Amino acid sequence: MDRETQAEAIREATAAMADRMAAEKSALTELDSAIGDADHGANMNRGFQAALERLEDADDDPAELVKTVGVALVSEVGGAAGPLYGGSLMKASGEFEDGITAESSVAFAERYLETLEERGKASVGDKTMVDAVTPAVHTYRKAIEVDDSDPLEALGKAVDAAERGVAFTTPIRAKKGRASYLGWRSVGHQDPGATSTLYLLEELLAVAEEYLNGDVEVDAEADVDPEELEEPALEDGADGGP
Ligand code: ADP
Ligand code: MG
């Protein structure tokens, strides 16, 4: 995919995310009203509308576009989520300086998580967006680097992992953010920030499917000459029997 197509995909993903945040505005606010201050839906909706506006004047450069979305979120969302989402995107966008590849997307994902943890000082189990981002990033990296998945398949696995991370936030007690003031009363409620993270990843996956599906199908249906296939090798330490 050339840089122009990558830029187009980023614009389209941002538009899909903005639509989703608008559609989920009251659902996210409802989650935040149970364990926060009932503004997460409005915050995210405002931020993504601002991001769309700012993208209109931005250059067709992948790193620049992602950074612009981050700046918009930092400036417009406020609260805890704005600087966390926006700051992490701004920092991670640098990994796309030479364009988006499987390798740079792993670096992007890792940098995003690293920045999020650094800024919010939250870890897995604190009932925050980190609980969705961590399994998504770890699963994505493993899928690309260990399982040799293509980026689309890897992203699908990452979204599934994020979904399980979101479910995990419900039965645990909040230790960071506004919800932590509730102590044990925060148990039994799903975290709003983890939930919006999942929604955004779902939209990213939908747009990635649109842009990468062609490639994937070509791979899947490629004419393979069986003579050229090597014997599948058992991995070292694989659990293959006696
Ligand atoms: P605020 O809490 O300031 O009202 P939002 O309602 O927009 O901001 O966002 C709340 C979400 O932010 C939480 O559901 C949680 O996922 C996330 N969050 C809050 N504090 C932290 C933190 N220290 N680290 C990571 N995520 C956090
Ligand atoms: Mg809030």
Coordinates of N, CA and C and ligand atoms in Angstrom, one line a residue:
M1 N 0.8 -1.2 0.0 CA 0.0 0.0 0.0 C 0.9 1.3 0.0
D2 N 0.7 2.2 -1.0 CA 1.5 3.4 -1.0 C 1.1 4.4 0.1
R3 N 1.9 5.4 0.3 CA 1.6 6.3 1.4 C 0.3 7.0 1.3
E4 N -0.1 7.3 0.0 CA -1.3 8.0 -0.2 C -2.5 7.2 0.2
T5 N -2.4 5.9 -0.1 CA -3.5 5.0 0.3 C -3.5 4.8 1.8
Q6 N -2.3 4.8 2.4 CA -2.3 4.7 3.8 C -2.9 5.9 4.5
A7 N -2.6 7.0 3.9 CA -3.2 8.3 4.4 C -4.7 8.2 4.3
E8 N -5.2 7.8 3.2 CA -6.7 7.7 3.0 C -7.3 6.7 4.0
A9 N -6.6 5.6 4.2 CA -7.1 4.6 5.2 C -7.2 5.2 6.6
I10 N -6.2 6.1 7.0 CA -6.2 6.7 8.3 C -7.4 7.7 8.4
R11 N -7.6 8.4 7.3 CA -8.7 9.4 7.3 C -10.0 8.6 7.5
E12 N -10.1 7.5 6.7 CA -11.4 6.7 6.8 C -11.6 6.1 8.2
A13 N -10.5 5.6 8.8 CA -10.6 5.0 10.1 C -11.0 6.1 11.1
T14 N -10.5 7.2 11.0 CA -10.8 8.3 11.9 C -12.3 8.7 11.8
A15 N -12.8 8.7 10.5 CA -14.2 9.0 10.3 C -15.1 7.9 10.9
A16 N -14.7 6.7 10.7 CA -15.5 5.5 11.3 C -15.5 5.6 12.8
M17 N -14.3 6.0 13.4 CA -14.2 6.1 14.8 C -15.1 7.2 15.3
A18 N -15.1 8.3 14.6 CA -16.0 9.5 15.0 C -17.4 9.1 14.9
D19 N -17.8 8.4 13.9 CA -19.2 7.9 13.8 C -19.6 7.0 15.0
R20 N -18.7 6.1 15.3 CA -18.9 5.2 16.4 C -19.0 5.9 17.7
M21 N -18.2 6.8 18.0 CA -18.2 7.6 19.2 C -19.5 8.4 19.3
A22 N -20.0 8.9 18.2 CA -21.3 9.6 18.2 C -22.4 8.6 18.5
A23 N -22.3 7.4 17.9 CA -23.4 6.4 18.1 C -23.4 5.9 19.5
E24 N -22.2 5.8 20.2 CA -22.1 5.2 21.5 C -22.1 6.3 22.6
K25 N -22.3 7.5 22.2 CA -22.2 8.6 23.2 C -23.0 8.3 24.5
S26 N -24.2 8.0 24.4 CA -25.0 7.8 25.6 C -24.6 6.5 26.3
A27 N -24.3 5.4 25.5 CA -23.8 4.2 26.2 C -22.6 4.4 27.0
L28 N -21.6 5.1 26.5 CA -20.4 5.4 27.2 C -20.6 6.3 28.4
T29 N -21.5 7.3 28.2 CA -21.8 8.2 29.3 C -22.5 7.4 30.4
E30 N -23.4 6.5 30.1 CA -24.1 5.6 31.1 C -23.1 4.8 31.9
L31 N -22.1 4.2 31.2 CA -21.0 3.5 31.9 C -20.3 4.4 32.9
D32 N -20.0 5.6 32.4 CA -19.2 6.6 33.2 C -20.1 7.2 34.3
S33 N -21.4 7.1 34.2 CA -22.3 7.7 35.3 C -22.3 6.7 36.4
A34 N -22.0 5.4 36.2 CA -22.0 4.4 37.2 C -20.8 4.5 38.1
I35 N -19.6 4.8 37.5 CA -18.4 4.8 38.3 C -17.5 6.0 38.1
G36 N -18.1 7.1 37.4 CA -17.3 8.3 37.2 C -18.2 9.5 37.2
D37 N -18.1 10.4 36.3 CA -18.8 11.7 36.3 C -19.7 11.9 35.1
A38 N -20.0 10.8 34.4 CA -21.0 10.8 33.3 C -20.6 11.7 32.1
D39 N -19.3 11.8 31.8 CA -18.9 12.6 30.7 C -18.1 11.9 29.6
H40 N -17.8 10.6 29.7 CA -16.9 9.9 28.8 C -17.4 9.9 27.4
G41 N -18.7 9.7 27.2 CA -19.3 9.7 25.9 C -19.2 11.0 25.2
A42 N -19.6 12.0 25.9 CA -19.5 13.4 25.4 C -18.1 13.8 25.1
N43 N -17.2 13.4 26.0 CA -15.7 13.7 25.8 C -15.2 13.1 24.5
M44 N -15.5 11.8 24.3 CA -14.9 11.1 23.2 C -15.6 11.6 21.9
N45 N -16.9 11.9 21.9 CA -17.6 12.4 20.7 C -17.0 13.7 20.3
R46 N -16.8 14.6 21.3 CA -16.3 15.9 21.0 C -14.9 15.8 20.4
G47 N -14.1 15.0 21.0 CA -12.7 14.8 20.6 C -12.6 14.3 19.2
F48 N -13.4 13.3 18.8 CA -13.3 12.8 17.5 C -13.9 13.7 16.4
Q49 N -14.9 14.5 16.8 CA -15.4 15.5 15.8 C -14.3 16.5 15.6
A50 N -13.6 16.9 16.6 CA -12.5 17.9 16.5 C -11.4 17.3 15.6
A51 N -11.1 16.0 15.8 CA -10.1 15.3 15.0 C -10.4 15.3 13.6
L52 N -11.7 15.1 13.2 CA -12.1 15.1 11.8 C -11.8 16.5 11.2
E53 N -12.2 17.5 12.0 CA -12.0 18.9 11.4 C -10.5 19.2 11.2
R54 N -9.7 18.8 12.2 CA -8.3 19.0 12.0 C -7.6 18.3 10.9
L55 N -8.2 17.1 10.6 CA -7.6 16.3 9.5 C -7.8 16.9 8.1
E56 N -8.8 17.8 8.0 CA -9.1 18.4 6.7 C -7.9 19.2 6.3
D57 N -7.2 19.8 7.2 CA -6.0 20.7 6.8 C -4.7 20.0 6.9
A58 N -4.7 18.7 7.2 CA -3.4 18.0 7.5 C -2.9 17.4 6.2
D59 N -1.6 17.3 6.1 CA -0.9 16.6 4.9 C -1.2 15.1 4.9
D60 N -1.1 14.6 3.7 CA -1.4 13.2 3.5 C -0.2 12.3 3.9
D61 N 0.2 12.4 5.1 CA 1.4 11.7 5.6 C 0.9 10.9 6.8
P62 N 1.1 9.6 6.8 CA 0.6 8.7 7.9 C 0.9 9.2 9.3
A63 N 2.2 9.5 9.6 CA 2.6 9.9 10.9 C 1.9 11.2 11.3
E64 N 1.9 12.1 10.3 CA 1.4 13.4 10.6 C -0.1 13.4 10.9
L65 N -0.8 12.5 10.2 CA -2.3 12.4 10.3 C -2.6 11.8 11.7
V66 N -1.9 10.7 12.1 CA -2.2 10.1 13.4 C -1.8 11.1 14.5
K67 N -0.7 11.9 14.3 CA -0.3 12.9 15.3 C -1.4 13.9 15.5
T68 N -2.0 14.3 14.3 CA -3.0 15.3 14.3 C -4.3 14.9 15.1
V69 N -4.6 13.6 15.0 CA -5.7 13.1 15.7 C -5.4 13.1 17.2
G70 N -4.2 12.8 17.6 CA -3.7 12.8 19.0 C -3.8 14.2 19.6
V71 N -3.3 15.2 18.8 CA -3.3 16.6 19.2 C -4.8 17.0 19.5
A72 N -5.7 16.7 18.6 CA -7.1 17.0 18.7 C -7.7 16.5 20.0
L73 N -7.3 15.2 20.3 CA -7.9 14.5 21.5 C -7.3 15.2 22.8
V74 N -6.0 15.5 22.8 CA -5.5 16.2 23.9 C -6.1 17.5 24.1
S75 N -6.3 18.3 23.1 CA -6.8 19.6 23.2 C -8.3 19.7 23.5
E76 N -9.1 18.7 23.0 CA -10.5 18.8 23.1 C -11.2 17.9 24.1
V77 N -10.6 16.8 24.4 CA -11.3 15.8 25.3 C -11.3 16.2 26.7
G78 N -10.2 16.7 27.2 CA -10.1 17.0 28.6 C -10.1 15.8 29.5
G79 N -10.4 15.9 30.8 CA -10.5 14.8 31.7 C -9.2 13.9 31.7
A80 N -9.4 12.7 32.1 CA -8.3 11.8 32.2 C -8.0 11.2 30.8
A81 N -9.1 10.9 30.1 CA -9.0 10.1 28.9 C -8.3 10.9 27.7
G82 N -8.6 12.2 27.6 CA -8.0 13.0 26.5 C -6.5 12.9 26.4
P83 N -5.8 13.4 27.5 CA -4.4 13.3 27.5 C -3.8 11.9 27.3
L84 N -4.5 10.9 27.9 CA -4.1 9.5 27.8 C -4.2 9.0 26.3
Y85 N -5.4 9.1 25.8 CA -5.6 8.7 24.4 C -4.7 9.5 23.4
G86 N -4.8 10.9 23.6 CA -4.1 11.8 22.6 C -2.6 11.7 22.8
G87 N -2.1 11.7 24.0 CA -0.7 11.7 24.2 C -0.1 10.4 23.7
S88 N -0.8 9.3 23.9 CA -0.2 8.0 23.4 C -0.2 8.0 21.9
L89 N -1.3 8.5 21.3 CA -1.3 8.5 19.8 C -0.2 9.4 19.3
M90 N 0.0 10.6 19.9 CA 1.0 11.5 19.4 C 2.4 10.9 19.5
K91 N 2.7 10.2 20.6 CA 4.0 9.6 20.8 C 4.2 8.4 19.8
A92 N 3.1 7.6 19.7 CA 3.2 6.4 18.9 C 3.3 6.7 17.4
S93 N 2.7 7.9 17.0 CA 2.6 8.2 15.6 C 4.0 8.3 14.9
G94 N 5.0 8.6 15.7 CA 6.4 8.7 15.2 C 6.9 7.3 14.6
E95 N 6.3 6.2 15.0 CA 6.7 4.9 14.4 C 6.2 4.8 13.0
F96 N 5.3 5.7 12.5 CA 4.8 5.6 11.2 C 5.6 6.5 10.2
E97 N 6.7 7.1 10.7 CA 7.4 8.0 9.9 C 7.8 7.5 8.5
D98 N 8.1 6.2 8.4 CA 8.5 5.6 7.1 C 7.3 4.8 6.6
G99 N 6.1 5.1 7.1 CA 4.9 4.4 6.5 C 4.4 3.3 7.4
I100 N 3.3 2.7 7.1 CA 2.7 1.6 7.9 C 3.1 0.3 7.3
T101 N 3.8 -0.5 8.1 CA 4.1 -1.9 7.7 C 3.7 -2.8 8.9
A102 N 3.8 -4.1 8.7 CA 3.5 -5.0 9.8 C 4.5 -4.6 10.9
E103 N 5.7 -4.4 10.6 CA 6.7 -4.1 11.6 C 6.5 -2.8 12.3
S104 N 6.2 -1.8 11.6 CA 6.0 -0.5 12.2 C 4.6 -0.4 13.0
S105 N 3.7 -1.3 12.6 CA 2.4 -1.3 13.3 C 2.6 -1.9 14.7
V106 N 3.5 -2.9 14.8 CA 3.8 -3.5 16.1 C 4.5 -2.5 17.0
A107 N 5.5 -1.7 16.4 CA 6.2 -0.7 17.1 C 5.2 0.4 17.6
F108 N 4.3 0.7 16.7 CA 3.2 1.7 17.0 C 2.4 1.2 18.3
A109 N 2.0 0.0 18.2 CA 1.1 -0.6 19.3 C 1.9 -0.6 20.6
E110 N 3.2 -1.0 20.5 CA 3.9 -1.1 21.8 C 4.2 0.3 22.3
R111 N 4.5 1.3 21.5 CA 4.8 2.6 21.9 C 3.5 3.2 22.6
Y112 N 2.4 2.9 21.9 CA 1.1 3.4 22.5 C 0.9 2.9 23.9
L113 N 1.1 1.6 24.1 CA 0.9 1.0 25.4 C 1.9 1.6 26.5
E114 N 3.1 1.7 26.0 CA 4.2 2.2 26.9 C 3.9 3.6 27.4
T115 N 3.4 4.5 26.4 CA 3.1 5.8 26.8 C 1.9 5.9 27.7
L116 N 0.9 5.1 27.4 CA -0.3 5.1 28.2 C 0.1 4.7 29.7
E117 N 0.9 3.7 29.8 CA 1.3 3.3 31.2 C 2.1 4.3 31.9
E118 N 3.0 4.9 31.1 CA 3.9 5.9 31.7 C 3.1 7.1 32.2
R119 N 2.1 7.6 31.4 CA 1.4 8.8 31.7 C 0.3 8.5 32.8
G120 N -0.4 7.4 32.7 CA -1.5 7.2 33.6 C -1.1 6.4 34.9
K121 N 0.1 5.8 34.8 CA 0.6 5.1 36.0 C -0.3 3.9 36.3
A122 N -1.1 3.4 35.4 CA -2.0 2.3 35.7 C -1.4 1.0 35.1
S123 N -1.7 -0.1 35.7 CA -1.3 -1.4 35.2 C -2.5 -2.3 35.0
V124 N -2.3 -3.4 34.3 CA -3.4 -4.3 34.1 C -4.0 -4.7 35.5
G125 N -5.3 -4.7 35.6 CA -6.0 -5.0 36.8 C -6.4 -3.8 37.6
D126 N -6.1 -2.6 37.1 CA -6.5 -1.4 37.8 C -7.9 -0.9 37.3
K127 N -8.5 -1.6 36.4 CA -9.8 -1.3 35.9 C -9.8 0.1 35.1
T128 N -8.9 0.1 34.1 CA -8.8 1.2 33.2 C -8.7 0.8 31.7
M129 N -8.5 1.7 30.8 CA -8.3 1.4 29.4 C -7.1 0.5 29.2
V130 N -6.1 0.5 30.2 CA -5.0 -0.3 30.1 C -5.4 -1.8 30.0
D131 N -6.5 -2.2 30.6 CA -6.9 -3.6 30.6 C -7.4 -4.0 29.3
A132 N -7.8 -3.1 28.4 CA -8.1 -3.4 27.0 C -6.9 -3.3 26.1
V133 N -6.1 -2.3 26.3 CA -5.0 -2.1 25.4 C -3.9 -3.2 25.6
T134 N -3.6 -3.6 26.8 CA -2.5 -4.5 27.1 C -2.7 -5.8 26.3
P135 N -3.9 -6.5 26.6 CA -4.1 -7.8 25.8 C -4.1 -7.6 24.3
A136 N -4.6 -6.5 23.9 CA -4.7 -6.2 22.4 C -3.3 -6.1 21.8
V137 N -2.4 -5.3 22.5 CA -1.1 -5.1 22.0 C -0.2 -6.4 22.1
H138 N -0.3 -7.1 23.2 CA 0.4 -8.3 23.4 C 0.0 -9.4 22.3
T139 N -1.3 -9.5 22.1 CA -1.8 -10.4 21.2 C -1.4 -10.1 19.8
Y140 N -1.5 -8.8 19.4 CA -1.1 -8.3 18.1 C 0.4 -8.7 17.8
R141 N 1.2 -8.4 18.8 CA 2.7 -8.6 18.6 C 3.0 -10.1 18.4
K142 N 2.3 -10.9 19.3 CA 2.5 -12.3 19.2 C 2.0 -12.9 17.9
A143 N 0.9 -12.4 17.4 CA 0.3 -12.9 16.2 C 1.3 -12.6 15.0
I144 N 1.8 -11.4 15.0 CA 2.7 -11.0 13.9 C 4.1 -11.8 14.0
E145 N 4.7 -11.7 15.2 CA 6.1 -12.2 15.3 C 6.2 -13.6 15.6
V146 N 5.2 -14.2 16.3 CA 5.4 -15.7 16.6 C 4.5 -16.5 15.7
D147 N 3.3 -16.1 15.5 CA 2.4 -17.0 14.7 C 2.4 -16.7 13.2
D148 N 3.2 -15.6 12.8 CA 3.3 -15.3 11.4 C 1.9 -14.9 10.8
S149 N 1.1 -14.4 11.6 CA -0.2 -13.9 11.1 C 0.0 -12.7 10.2
D150 N -0.9 -12.5 9.2 CA -0.9 -11.3 8.5 C -1.5 -10.2 9.3
P151 N -1.2 -8.9 9.1 CA -1.7 -7.8 10.0 C -3.2 -7.8 10.2
L152 N -4.0 -8.2 9.2 CA -5.4 -8.2 9.4 C -5.9 -9.3 10.3
E153 N -5.3 -10.5 10.2 CA -5.7 -11.6 11.1 C -5.2 -11.2 12.5
A154 N -4.0 -10.6 12.6 CA -3.5 -10.2 13.9 C -4.4 -9.2 14.6
L155 N -4.9 -8.2 13.8 CA -5.7 -7.2 14.3 C -7.1 -7.8 14.8
G156 N -7.5 -8.8 14.1 CA -8.8 -9.5 14.5 C -8.6 -10.2 15.8
K157 N -7.4 -10.8 16.0 CA -7.1 -11.5 17.3 C -7.0 -10.4 18.4
A158 N -6.4 -9.3 18.0 CA -6.2 -8.2 19.0 C -7.5 -7.7 19.5
V159 N -8.5 -7.5 18.6 CA -9.8 -7.0 19.0 C -10.5 -8.0 19.9
D160 N -10.4 -9.3 19.6 CA -11.0 -10.3 20.5 C -10.3 -10.3 21.9
A161 N -9.0 -10.0 21.9 CA -8.3 -10.0 23.2 C -8.8 -8.7 24.0
A162 N -9.0 -7.6 23.3 CA -9.5 -6.4 23.9 C -10.8 -6.6 24.5
E163 N -11.7 -7.4 23.8 CA -13.0 -7.6 24.2 C -13.0 -8.4 25.6
R164 N -12.1 -9.4 25.6 CA -12.0 -10.1 26.9 C -11.4 -9.2 28.0
G165 N -10.5 -8.3 27.6 CA -10.0 -7.3 28.6 C -11.1 -6.4 29.2
V166 N -12.0 -6.0 28.3 CA -13.1 -5.1 28.7 C -14.0 -5.9 29.7
A167 N -14.3 -7.2 29.4 CA -15.1 -8.0 30.3 C -14.4 -8.2 31.6
F168 N -13.1 -8.3 31.6 CA -12.3 -8.4 32.9 C -12.4 -7.2 33.8
T169 N -12.7 -6.0 33.2 CA -12.8 -4.8 34.0 C -14.1 -4.8 34.9
T170 N -15.1 -5.6 34.5 CA -16.3 -5.5 35.3 C -16.2 -6.1 36.8
P171 N -15.6 -7.3 36.9 CA -15.6 -7.8 38.3 C -14.5 -7.4 39.2
I172 N -13.7 -6.4 38.7 CA -12.6 -6.0 39.6 C -12.8 -4.6 40.1
R173 N -12.0 -4.3 41.1 CA -12.1 -3.0 41.8 C -11.1 -1.9 41.1
A174 N -11.6 -0.7 40.9 CA -10.8 0.3 40.3 C -9.7 0.8 41.2
K175 N -8.5 0.9 40.7 CA -7.4 1.4 41.5 C -6.8 2.7 41.0
K176 N -7.3 3.1 39.8 CA -6.8 4.4 39.2 C -8.0 5.1 38.6
G177 N -7.8 6.4 38.5 CA -8.9 7.2 37.9 C -10.0 7.5 38.9
R178 N -11.0 8.2 38.4 CA -12.1 8.6 39.2 C -12.8 7.5 39.9
A179 N -13.0 6.3 39.1 CA -13.7 5.2 39.6 C -13.1 4.6 40.9
S180 N -11.8 4.9 41.1 CA -11.1 4.4 42.3 C -11.6 5.0 43.6
Y181 N -12.2 6.2 43.5 CA -12.8 6.9 44.7 C -13.9 6.0 45.2
L182 N -14.5 5.2 44.4 CA -15.7 4.4 44.8 C -15.3 3.2 45.6
G183 N -14.0 2.8 45.5 CA -13.5 1.6 46.2 C -14.2 0.4 45.7
W184 N -14.7 -0.4 46.7 CA -15.4 -1.7 46.4 C -16.7 -1.4 45.6
R185 N -17.3 -0.2 45.7 CA -18.5 0.0 45.0 C -18.3 0.1 43.4
S186 N -17.0 0.1 43.0 CA -16.8 0.1 41.6 C -16.9 -1.3 41.0
V187 N -16.9 -2.3 41.9 CA -17.0 -3.7 41.4 C -18.3 -3.9 40.8
G188 N -18.3 -4.6 39.6 CA -19.6 -5.0 39.0 C -20.0 -4.0 37.8
H189 N -19.1 -3.0 37.6 CA -19.3 -2.1 36.5 C -18.2 -2.1 35.5
Q190 N -18.6 -2.1 34.2 CA -17.6 -2.1 33.1 C -16.9 -0.8 33.0
D191 N -15.6 -0.8 32.7 CA -14.9 0.5 32.6 C -15.2 1.2 31.3
P192 N -15.5 2.5 31.4 CA -15.9 3.3 30.2 C -14.7 3.4 29.2
G193 N -13.5 3.7 29.7 CA -12.3 3.9 28.8 C -11.9 2.7 28.1
A194 N -12.0 1.5 28.8 CA -11.7 0.2 28.2 C -12.7 0.0 27.1
T195 N -13.9 0.3 27.4 CA -15.0 0.1 26.4 C -14.8 0.9 25.2
S196 N -14.5 2.2 25.3 CA -14.3 3.1 24.1 C -13.1 2.6 23.3
T197 N -12.1 2.1 24.1 CA -10.9 1.5 23.4 C -11.3 0.4 22.5
L198 N -12.2 -0.5 23.0 CA -12.6 -1.6 22.2 C -13.4 -1.2 21.0
Y199 N -14.3 -0.2 21.1 CA -15.1 0.3 20.0 C -14.2 0.9 18.9
L200 N -13.1 1.6 19.4 CA -12.2 2.2 18.4 C -11.5 1.1 17.6
L201 N -11.0 0.1 18.4 CA -10.3 -1.0 17.7 C -11.2 -1.7 16.7
E202 N -12.5 -1.9 17.1 CA -13.4 -2.5 16.2 C -13.6 -1.8 14.9
E203 N -13.6 -0.4 15.0 CA -13.7 0.4 13.8 C -12.4 0.3 12.9
L204 N -11.3 0.3 13.7 CA -10.0 0.2 13.0 C -10.0 -1.1 12.2
L205 N -10.5 -2.2 12.8 CA -10.5 -3.5 12.1 C -11.4 -3.5 10.9
A206 N -12.5 -2.8 11.0 CA -13.5 -2.8 9.9 C -12.8 -2.1 8.7
V207 N -12.1 -1.0 9.0 CA -11.5 -0.2 7.9 C -10.3 -1.0 7.3
A208 N -9.5 -1.6 8.2 CA -8.4 -2.5 7.8 C -8.9 -3.6 6.9
E209 N -10.0 -4.2 7.2 CA -10.6 -5.2 6.4 C -10.8 -4.7 5.0
E210 N -11.4 -3.5 4.9 CA -11.7 -2.9 3.6 C -10.4 -2.7 2.8
Y211 N -9.3 -2.3 3.4 CA -8.1 -2.0 2.7 C -7.2 -3.2 2.5
L212 N -7.3 -4.2 3.4 CA -6.3 -5.3 3.3 C -6.9 -6.6 2.8
N213 N -8.2 -6.6 2.8 CA -8.8 -7.9 2.4 C -8.4 -8.4 1.1
G214 N -8.3 -7.5 0.1 CA -7.8 -7.9 -1.2 C -6.5 -8.7 -1.1
D215 N -5.5 -8.1 -0.4 CA -4.3 -8.8 -0.2 C -4.4 -10.2 0.4
V216 N -5.2 -10.2 1.4 CA -5.4 -11.4 2.2 C -6.0 -12.5 1.3
E217 N -7.0 -12.2 0.5 CA -7.6 -13.2 -0.3 C -6.6 -13.7 -1.4
V218 N -5.8 -12.8 -1.9 CA -4.8 -13.2 -2.9 C -3.9 -14.3 -2.3
D219 N -3.5 -14.0 -1.0 CA -2.6 -14.9 -0.4 C -3.3 -16.3 -0.2
A220 N -4.6 -16.2 0.4 CA -5.3 -17.4 0.7 C -5.6 -18.3 -0.5
E221 N -5.8 -17.6 -1.6 CA -6.2 -18.4 -2.8 C -5.1 -18.6 -3.8
A222 N -3.9 -18.2 -3.4 CA -2.8 -18.2 -4.3 C -2.6 -19.7 -4.8
D223 N -2.3 -19.8 -6.1 CA -2.0 -21.1 -6.6 C -0.7 -21.6 -6.0
V224 N -0.8 -22.7 -5.2 CA 0.4 -23.2 -4.6 C 0.8 -24.5 -5.2
D225 N 2.0 -24.6 -5.7 CA 2.5 -25.9 -6.2 C 2.9 -26.8 -5.1
P226 N 2.2 -27.9 -4.8 CA 2.5 -28.7 -3.7 C 3.9 -29.2 -3.6
E227 N 4.5 -29.3 -4.8 CA 5.9 -29.8 -4.9 C 6.8 -28.8 -4.2
E228 N 6.4 -27.5 -4.2 CA 7.3 -26.5 -3.7 C 7.1 -26.4 -2.2
L229 N 6.1 -27.0 -1.6 CA 5.9 -26.9 -0.2 C 6.9 -27.7 0.6
E230 N 7.5 -27.1 1.6 CA 8.4 -27.9 2.4 C 7.7 -28.7 3.5
E231 N 8.3 -29.7 3.9 CA 7.7 -30.5 5.0 C 7.5 -29.5 6.2
P232 N 6.3 -29.5 6.8 CA 6.2 -28.7 8.0 C 7.1 -29.2 9.1
A233 N 7.9 -28.2 9.6 CA 8.9 -28.6 10.7 C 8.2 -28.4 12.0
L234 N 8.5 -29.4 12.9 CA 8.0 -29.2 14.3 C 8.8 -28.2 15.0
E235 N 8.2 -27.3 15.7 CA 8.9 -26.2 16.4 C 9.7 -26.9 17.6
D236 N 10.8 -26.3 17.9 CA 11.5 -26.8 19.2 C 10.6 -26.6 20.3
G237 N 10.5 -27.7 21.1 CA 9.7 -27.6 22.3 C 8.2 -27.7 22.1
A238 N 7.8 -27.9 20.8 CA 6.4 -28.0 20.5 C 5.9 -29.2 21.3
D239 N 4.6 -29.0 21.7 CA 4.0 -30.1 22.4 C 3.4 -31.1 21.5
G240 N 4.3 -31.8 20.8 CA 3.8 -32.7 19.7 C 3.7 -34.2 20.1
G241 N 3.8 -34.5 21.3 CA 3.6 -35.9 21.7 C 4.9 -36.5 22.3
P242 N 5.1 -37.8 22.4 CA 6.2 -38.4 23.1 C 7.5 -38.1 22.5
Ligands
ADP1 P1 -12.6 11.6 33.6 O1 -12.4 10.4 34.5 O2 -11.6 12.6 33.9 O3 -14.0 12.1 33.7 P2 -13.2 10.3 31.2 O4 -14.6 10.0 31.8 O5 -13.3 10.8 29.8 O6 -12.3 11.2 32.1 O7 -12.4 8.9 31.1 C1 -12.5 7.9 32.1 C2 -11.7 6.7 31.7 O8 -10.3 7.1 31.7 C3 -11.7 5.6 32.7 O9 -12.8 4.7 32.4 C4 -10.4 4.9 32.5 O10 -10.5 3.9 31.5 C5 -9.5 5.9 32.0 N1 -8.5 6.3 33.0 C6 -8.7 7.1 34.1 N2 -7.6 7.2 34.8 C7 -6.6 6.4 34.1 C8 -5.3 6.1 34.3 N3 -4.6 6.7 35.4 N4 -4.6 5.3 33.4 C9 -5.3 4.8 32.4 N5 -6.6 5.1 32.2 C10 -7.3 5.9 33.0
MG2 MG -15.6 10.9 33.3

